[in-house]
Coordinates of C-alpha atoms and ligand atoms in Angstrom, one line a residue:
M1 CA 17.6 -1.2 11.7
S2 CA 19.4 0.0 8.4
T3 CA 23.0 1.3 8.9
P4 CA 24.3 4.1 6.6
A5 CA 26.5 1.2 4.9
A6 CA 23.5 -1.0 4.3
I7 CA 21.5 2.2 2.7
A8 CA 24.5 2.9 0.5
H9 CA 24.6 -0.5 -0.6
A10 CA 21.0 -0.8 -1.4
A11 CA 21.3 2.6 -3.3
H12 CA 24.1 0.9 -5.4
L13 CA 22.1 -2.0 -6.2
L14 CA 19.2 0.2 -7.2
R15 CA 21.4 2.3 -9.6
Q16 CA 22.6 -1.1 -11.2
G17 CA 18.9 -1.8 -12.0
Q18 CA 18.4 -4.3 -9.2
L19 CA 15.3 -4.5 -6.8
V20 CA 15.4 -3.7 -3.0
A21 CA 12.7 -4.0 -0.6
M22 CA 12.4 -0.8 1.4
P23 CA 10.6 0.3 4.4
T24 CA 7.9 3.0 4.2
E25 CA 5.6 4.3 6.8
T26 CA 2.7 2.5 5.2
V27 CA 3.9 -1.0 4.0
Y28 CA 7.2 -2.3 2.7
G29 CA 7.8 -1.5 -1.1
L30 CA 9.5 -3.5 -3.9
A31 CA 11.8 -0.6 -5.1
A32 CA 13.4 -0.1 -8.7
D33 CA 14.9 2.9 -10.3
A34 CA 11.9 4.3 -12.0
T35 CA 13.7 5.7 -14.9
N36 CA 15.2 2.3 -15.8
T37 CA 12.6 0.1 -17.8
T38 CA 14.7 -3.1 -17.4
A39 CA 14.6 -2.5 -13.5
V40 CA 10.7 -1.7 -13.6
A41 CA 10.1 -4.9 -15.7
R42 CA 11.8 -6.9 -12.7
I43 CA 9.2 -5.4 -10.4
Y44 CA 6.3 -6.9 -12.6
A45 CA 8.1 -10.1 -13.1
T46 CA 9.1 -10.7 -9.5
K47 CA 5.5 -9.7 -8.2
G48 CA 3.7 -11.5 -10.8
R49 CA 1.9 -8.2 -11.5
P50 CA -0.2 -7.3 -14.5
A51 CA 1.8 -4.9 -16.6
F52 CA -1.3 -2.7 -17.1
N53 CA -1.2 -1.8 -13.4
P54 CA 1.0 1.2 -12.9
L55 CA 3.3 1.9 -10.0
I56 CA 3.6 4.6 -7.5
I57 CA 6.6 6.8 -8.0
H58 CA 8.4 7.8 -4.8
V59 CA 10.3 11.1 -4.6
P60 CA 11.9 12.9 -1.8
S61 CA 10.1 16.2 -1.8
Y62 CA 7.1 18.2 -3.2
Q63 CA 9.8 20.1 -5.2
A64 CA 11.0 16.9 -6.9
A65 CA 7.3 15.9 -7.5
T66 CA 6.6 19.0 -9.5
E67 CA 9.3 18.1 -12.0
L68 CA 7.4 15.0 -12.8
G69 CA 3.7 16.1 -12.5
A70 CA 1.5 19.1 -12.9
F71 CA 0.0 20.2 -9.7
S72 CA -3.5 21.8 -9.6
P73 CA -4.1 24.4 -6.8
A74 CA -6.0 21.8 -4.8
A75 CA -3.3 19.1 -5.6
Q76 CA -0.6 21.5 -4.2
Q77 CA -2.7 22.2 -1.1
L78 CA -2.9 18.4 -0.5
A79 CA 0.7 17.8 -1.1
E80 CA 1.7 20.6 1.3
A81 CA -0.7 19.5 3.9
F82 CA 0.2 15.8 4.0
W83 CA 3.7 15.4 2.4
P84 CA 5.9 13.7 3.3
G85 CA 3.3 11.1 4.4
P86 CA 1.0 8.2 3.4
L87 CA -0.7 10.0 0.3
T88 CA -0.2 9.3 -3.2
L89 CA -1.4 11.9 -5.7
V90 CA -2.3 11.2 -9.3
V91 CA -1.4 14.0 -11.3
P92 CA -0.8 14.7 -15.3
Y93 CA 2.6 13.5 -16.2
I94 CA 4.9 16.2 -17.3
G95 CA 8.4 14.5 -16.8
T96 CA 10.6 13.1 -19.5
T97 CA 12.5 10.4 -17.3
I98 CA 10.0 8.0 -15.8
S99 CA 9.8 4.8 -17.5
P100 CA 6.5 4.2 -19.4
L101 CA 6.2 0.7 -18.0
A102 CA 6.2 2.1 -14.5
R103 CA 3.2 4.5 -15.6
A104 CA 1.6 1.6 -17.7
G105 CA 1.6 3.8 -20.5
L106 CA -0.7 6.4 -18.9
A107 CA -0.6 10.1 -19.4
T108 CA -0.8 10.3 -15.6
V109 CA 1.7 9.4 -12.7
G110 CA 0.9 8.5 -9.1
L111 CA 3.4 10.3 -6.9
R112 CA 4.3 10.0 -3.2
V113 CA 6.8 11.6 -0.9
P114 CA 7.2 8.9 1.8
A115 CA 7.9 10.0 5.6
H116 CA 9.9 6.8 6.6
P117 CA 13.5 8.2 7.6
V118 CA 14.9 5.1 5.9
A119 CA 12.9 5.7 2.7
Q120 CA 14.1 9.3 2.6
E121 CA 17.6 8.2 3.2
L122 CA 17.5 5.9 0.3
L123 CA 16.1 8.4 -2.0
A124 CA 18.7 10.7 -1.3
A125 CA 21.4 8.1 -1.6
C126 CA 20.3 6.6 -5.0
G127 CA 19.4 10.1 -6.3
C128 CA 16.6 8.8 -8.7
P129 CA 12.8 8.3 -8.3
L130 CA 11.8 4.9 -7.1
A131 CA 8.9 2.8 -8.5
A132 CA 7.7 0.8 -5.7
P133 CA 4.5 -1.2 -5.3
S134 CA 3.9 -3.1 -2.0
A135 CA 6.5 -5.9 -1.5
N136 CA 4.1 -8.9 -1.8
R137 CA 3.3 -11.3 -4.5
S138 CA 0.6 -9.7 -6.7
G139 CA -2.9 -10.0 -5.4
Q140 CA -1.8 -11.2 -1.8
V141 CA -1.5 -9.6 1.5
S142 CA 0.8 -6.5 1.7
A143 CA 4.1 -6.9 3.7
T144 CA 4.4 -5.0 6.8
L145 CA 7.6 -6.8 8.3
P146 CA 10.8 -8.2 6.7
A147 CA 9.4 -11.8 7.4
H148 CA 6.6 -11.2 5.1
I149 CA 8.9 -10.4 2.4
E150 CA 10.8 -13.6 2.9
A151 CA 7.8 -15.6 3.1
D152 CA 6.7 -14.3 -0.5
F153 CA 10.1 -14.1 -2.3
G154 CA 12.7 -16.2 -0.3
T155 CA 16.3 -14.6 -0.5
E156 CA 15.2 -13.4 -4.2
V157 CA 14.9 -9.6 -2.9
P158 CA 17.4 -7.9 -0.7
I159 CA 15.8 -6.2 2.1
L160 CA 16.5 -3.0 3.9
P161 CA 15.0 -3.9 7.4
A162 CA 13.4 -1.4 9.8
G163 CA 11.0 -3.2 11.9
P164 CA 7.2 -3.1 11.3
S165 CA 5.7 -0.6 9.1
P166 CA 4.2 2.1 11.6
V167 CA 0.8 2.7 9.7
G168 CA 0.3 -0.8 8.3
I169 CA -2.0 0.0 5.6
E170 CA -1.1 1.6 2.0
S171 CA -1.3 5.0 1.2
T172 CA -4.5 7.0 0.4
I173 CA -4.7 7.6 -3.4
I174 CA -6.3 10.7 -4.7
S175 CA -6.9 11.7 -8.3
T176 CA -6.5 15.2 -8.9
L177 CA -7.0 15.2 -12.7
N178 CA -10.4 17.0 -12.5
T179 CA -11.7 19.9 -10.6
T180 CA -13.1 17.4 -8.3
L181 CA -10.7 15.5 -6.1
T182 CA -11.4 11.7 -6.2
L183 CA -10.5 9.0 -3.7
L184 CA -9.3 6.1 -5.5
R185 CA -7.9 4.4 -2.6
P186 CA -8.9 4.7 1.0
G187 CA -5.7 4.9 3.4
A188 CA -4.0 6.3 6.1
I189 CA -4.9 10.0 5.2
T190 CA -8.6 9.8 5.8
P191 CA -11.5 11.8 4.2
E192 CA -12.1 13.4 7.7
A193 CA -8.3 14.8 7.7
I194 CA -8.7 16.0 4.2
A195 CA -12.1 17.8 5.0
A196 CA -10.4 19.4 8.1
R197 CA -8.0 21.2 5.5
G198 CA -11.2 22.6 3.9
L199 CA -10.9 20.3 0.9
T200 CA -13.8 18.4 -0.7
L201 CA -13.3 14.7 -1.5
A202 CA -15.7 13.1 -4.1
P203 CA -16.7 9.9 -2.2
H204 CA -14.7 6.6 -2.8
T205 CA -16.1 5.2 -6.1
P206 CA -14.0 2.2 -7.1
L207 CA -13.7 2.3 -10.8
S208 CA -14.4 -0.8 -12.7
P209 CA -11.8 -3.4 -12.4
T210 CA -11.1 -3.2 -16.1
S211 CA -10.7 0.6 -16.2
P212 CA -7.4 1.7 -17.2
L213 CA -7.7 4.7 -14.7
A214 CA -7.2 2.7 -11.7
P215 CA -6.2 -0.5 -12.8
G216 CA -5.0 -1.6 -9.3
Q217 CA -8.3 -1.4 -7.9
L218 CA -9.1 -4.9 -8.7
A219 CA -11.9 -6.5 -6.8
S220 CA -9.8 -9.4 -5.3
H221 CA -6.6 -8.2 -3.8
Y222 CA -4.9 -8.4 -0.3
A223 CA -6.4 -12.1 -0.5
P224 CA -5.2 -14.7 1.9
R225 CA -5.5 -18.5 0.9
A226 CA -8.3 -18.9 3.2
P227 CA -11.8 -17.3 2.3
V228 CA -12.6 -14.4 4.5
R229 CA -16.1 -13.8 6.1
L230 CA -17.0 -10.3 7.1
N231 CA -19.1 -9.1 9.8
A232 CA -19.1 -12.7 11.3
T233 CA -21.0 -13.2 14.5
Q234 CA -21.1 -17.1 14.6
H235 CA -18.3 -19.6 14.8
E236 CA -18.2 -22.3 12.1
A237 CA -16.1 -25.3 12.3
G238 CA -12.4 -24.7 11.5
N239 CA -12.7 -20.9 11.4
A240 CA -10.0 -18.7 12.6
W241 CA -11.0 -15.4 14.1
L242 CA -9.9 -11.6 13.6
T243 CA -11.5 -9.9 16.4
F244 CA -11.8 -6.2 17.7
G245 CA -12.2 -4.6 21.1
T246 CA -14.4 -6.9 23.5
H247 CA -16.4 -8.3 20.5
N248 CA -15.1 -11.6 20.6
P249 CA -17.1 -14.4 19.5
A250 CA -14.2 -16.7 19.0
L251 CA -14.3 -20.1 20.6
A252 CA -11.5 -20.7 23.0
S253 CA -10.0 -23.5 20.9
A254 CA -10.2 -21.5 17.7
P255 CA -7.2 -19.6 16.6
S256 CA -7.9 -15.7 17.1
I257 CA -5.9 -12.5 16.9
N258 CA -7.5 -9.2 18.4
L259 CA -6.4 -6.2 16.2
S260 CA -6.8 -3.9 18.9
P261 CA -8.2 -5.1 22.4
T262 CA -8.9 -1.2 23.3
A263 CA -10.9 -0.9 20.0
D264 CA -8.3 1.5 18.5
I265 CA -8.6 1.5 14.8
T266 CA -5.3 3.0 14.3
E267 CA -3.6 0.1 16.0
A268 CA -6.0 -2.3 14.2
A269 CA -4.8 -0.9 10.8
S270 CA -1.2 -1.4 11.8
N271 CA -1.8 -5.1 12.9
L272 CA -4.2 -6.1 9.8
F273 CA -2.0 -7.5 7.2
A274 CA 0.3 -9.4 9.9
A275 CA -2.7 -10.7 11.5
L276 CA -4.3 -12.0 8.0
R277 CA -1.0 -13.6 7.3
E278 CA -0.6 -15.3 10.7
L279 CA -4.1 -16.7 10.7
D280 CA -3.9 -17.8 7.2
S281 CA -0.8 -19.9 8.0
R282 CA -2.9 -22.0 10.2
N283 CA -4.8 -23.2 7.2
P284 CA -8.5 -22.3 8.6
T285 CA -11.6 -23.1 6.8
A286 CA -12.2 -19.3 6.8
I287 CA -11.0 -16.4 8.4
A288 CA -13.8 -14.9 10.2
V289 CA -13.8 -11.1 10.8
V290 CA -16.1 -9.4 13.6
P291 CA -17.9 -6.1 12.4
L292 CA -15.4 -3.2 12.5
P293 CA -15.8 0.5 12.7
T294 CA -16.0 2.1 9.0
H295 CA -15.4 5.8 9.7
G296 CA -11.8 7.5 9.8
L297 CA -9.0 4.9 9.1
G298 CA -11.8 2.1 9.3
L299 CA -12.8 3.1 5.7
A300 CA -9.4 1.9 4.6
V301 CA -9.5 -1.2 6.9
A302 CA -13.0 -2.1 5.5
D303 CA -11.8 -1.5 1.8
R304 CA -8.9 -4.0 2.3
L305 CA -11.0 -6.6 4.0
T306 CA -13.7 -6.4 1.3
R307 CA -11.0 -7.1 -1.3
A308 CA -9.7 -9.9 0.8
A309 CA -13.1 -11.4 0.9
A310 CA -14.0 -11.0 -2.8
P311 CA -14.6 -13.8 -4.9
R312 CA -11.4 -14.8 -6.9
Ligands
TXA1 O1 1.6 3.0 0.7 C1 1.8 2.7 -0.5 O2 1.2 3.4 -1.4 C2 2.8 1.5 -0.9 C3 4.1 2.0 -0.5 C4 5.1 1.0 -0.9 O3 4.5 3.2 -0.9 N1 2.6 1.3 -2.3 C5 1.5 0.7 -2.9 O4 1.8 0.4 -4.2 O5 0.6 0.4 -2.4 P1 0.8 -0.6 -5.1 O6 1.6 -0.9 -6.4 O7 0.6 -1.8 -4.2 O8 -0.5 0.2 -5.4 C6 -0.4 1.2 -6.3 C7 -1.8 1.7 -6.8 C8 -2.4 0.7 -7.8 O9 -3.8 0.5 -7.2 C9 -2.1 1.4 -9.0 O10 -3.4 1.2 -10.0 C10 -2.4 2.8 -8.6 O11 -1.5 2.8 -7.2 N2 -1.9 4.0 -9.4 C11 -0.5 4.2 -9.6 N3 -0.4 5.0 -10.7 C12 -1.7 5.4 -11.0 C13 -2.2 6.1 -12.0 N4 -1.4 7.1 -12.6 N5 -3.5 6.5 -12.0 C14 -4.3 5.6 -11.3 N6 -3.9 4.7 -10.4 C15 -2.6 4.7 -10.2
MG2 MG1 -0.2 -3.7 -3.2

């Protein structure tokens, strides 16, 4: 766990323009001072991330977010319902301090107030907004444990450790630019949870991979080295298996990980990225994935697996 001294040291590094891997409730983030273009450039260089893909800006509170973005009544309602928490809101940018590189030159900004106590302490200690994409090499599986960050970056990036990320899947991204709220990325805040607040969400319509509006929504993402076979029911030679509940067609001799023996999709989401990384490390011919539920948090799990399986 991160001590106050470790948090103070990380805040010092961030203020100096260095990167720090920080825990959030969703996945680990590769954080930099969002107001420092040189520091933000380090994120793109370290991740190997295309510079047209904007970063999520993490702030300590809704109050702080309103200094950077214009919140429509619906955006405000979402923020009040789900912040701090695993929700990113895309709003018109009205601030003056965020590096244009972090926003990929867009007139909008993606803002999130993380709930993780260490992320909150770090934001308080450094006193600046933090740009933080997931702490993995670009296009690969997100990091939910410090060991995943070390596997991708070695000792290049200092890590503020805090155990496994509790949610395990990235934040829900909602565009609030029009009168309709648009789901840009399914995540831990489900359409059902949003509907329960009386808000209507346009269905998830991933924009074109080349669209500057959601440049991160590239078809191939979260990709392990091995090909991924979805809705698999038959074993093929050399496959490793990702199973769920009692649905387990894996051969006894094949490597397999059950995302949730009790068929709990929340547990499955929290285990997903670690399981993909673990199975991939066995160099299988493919990672075979049994059919999974697609409602609730299953929508986000299905989204990540579809991208993991997309042609590269
Ligand atoms: O849970 C999370 O959101 C994690 C943790 C670290 O907070 N972060 C994360 O960041 O998943 P990243 O960079 O892996 O994904 C950010 C996504 C990208 O798809 C990007 O295109 C989108 O957010 N995004 C950021 N700003 C945007 C904007 N102004 N308009 C549209 N999409 C935006
Ligand atoms: Mg990512």
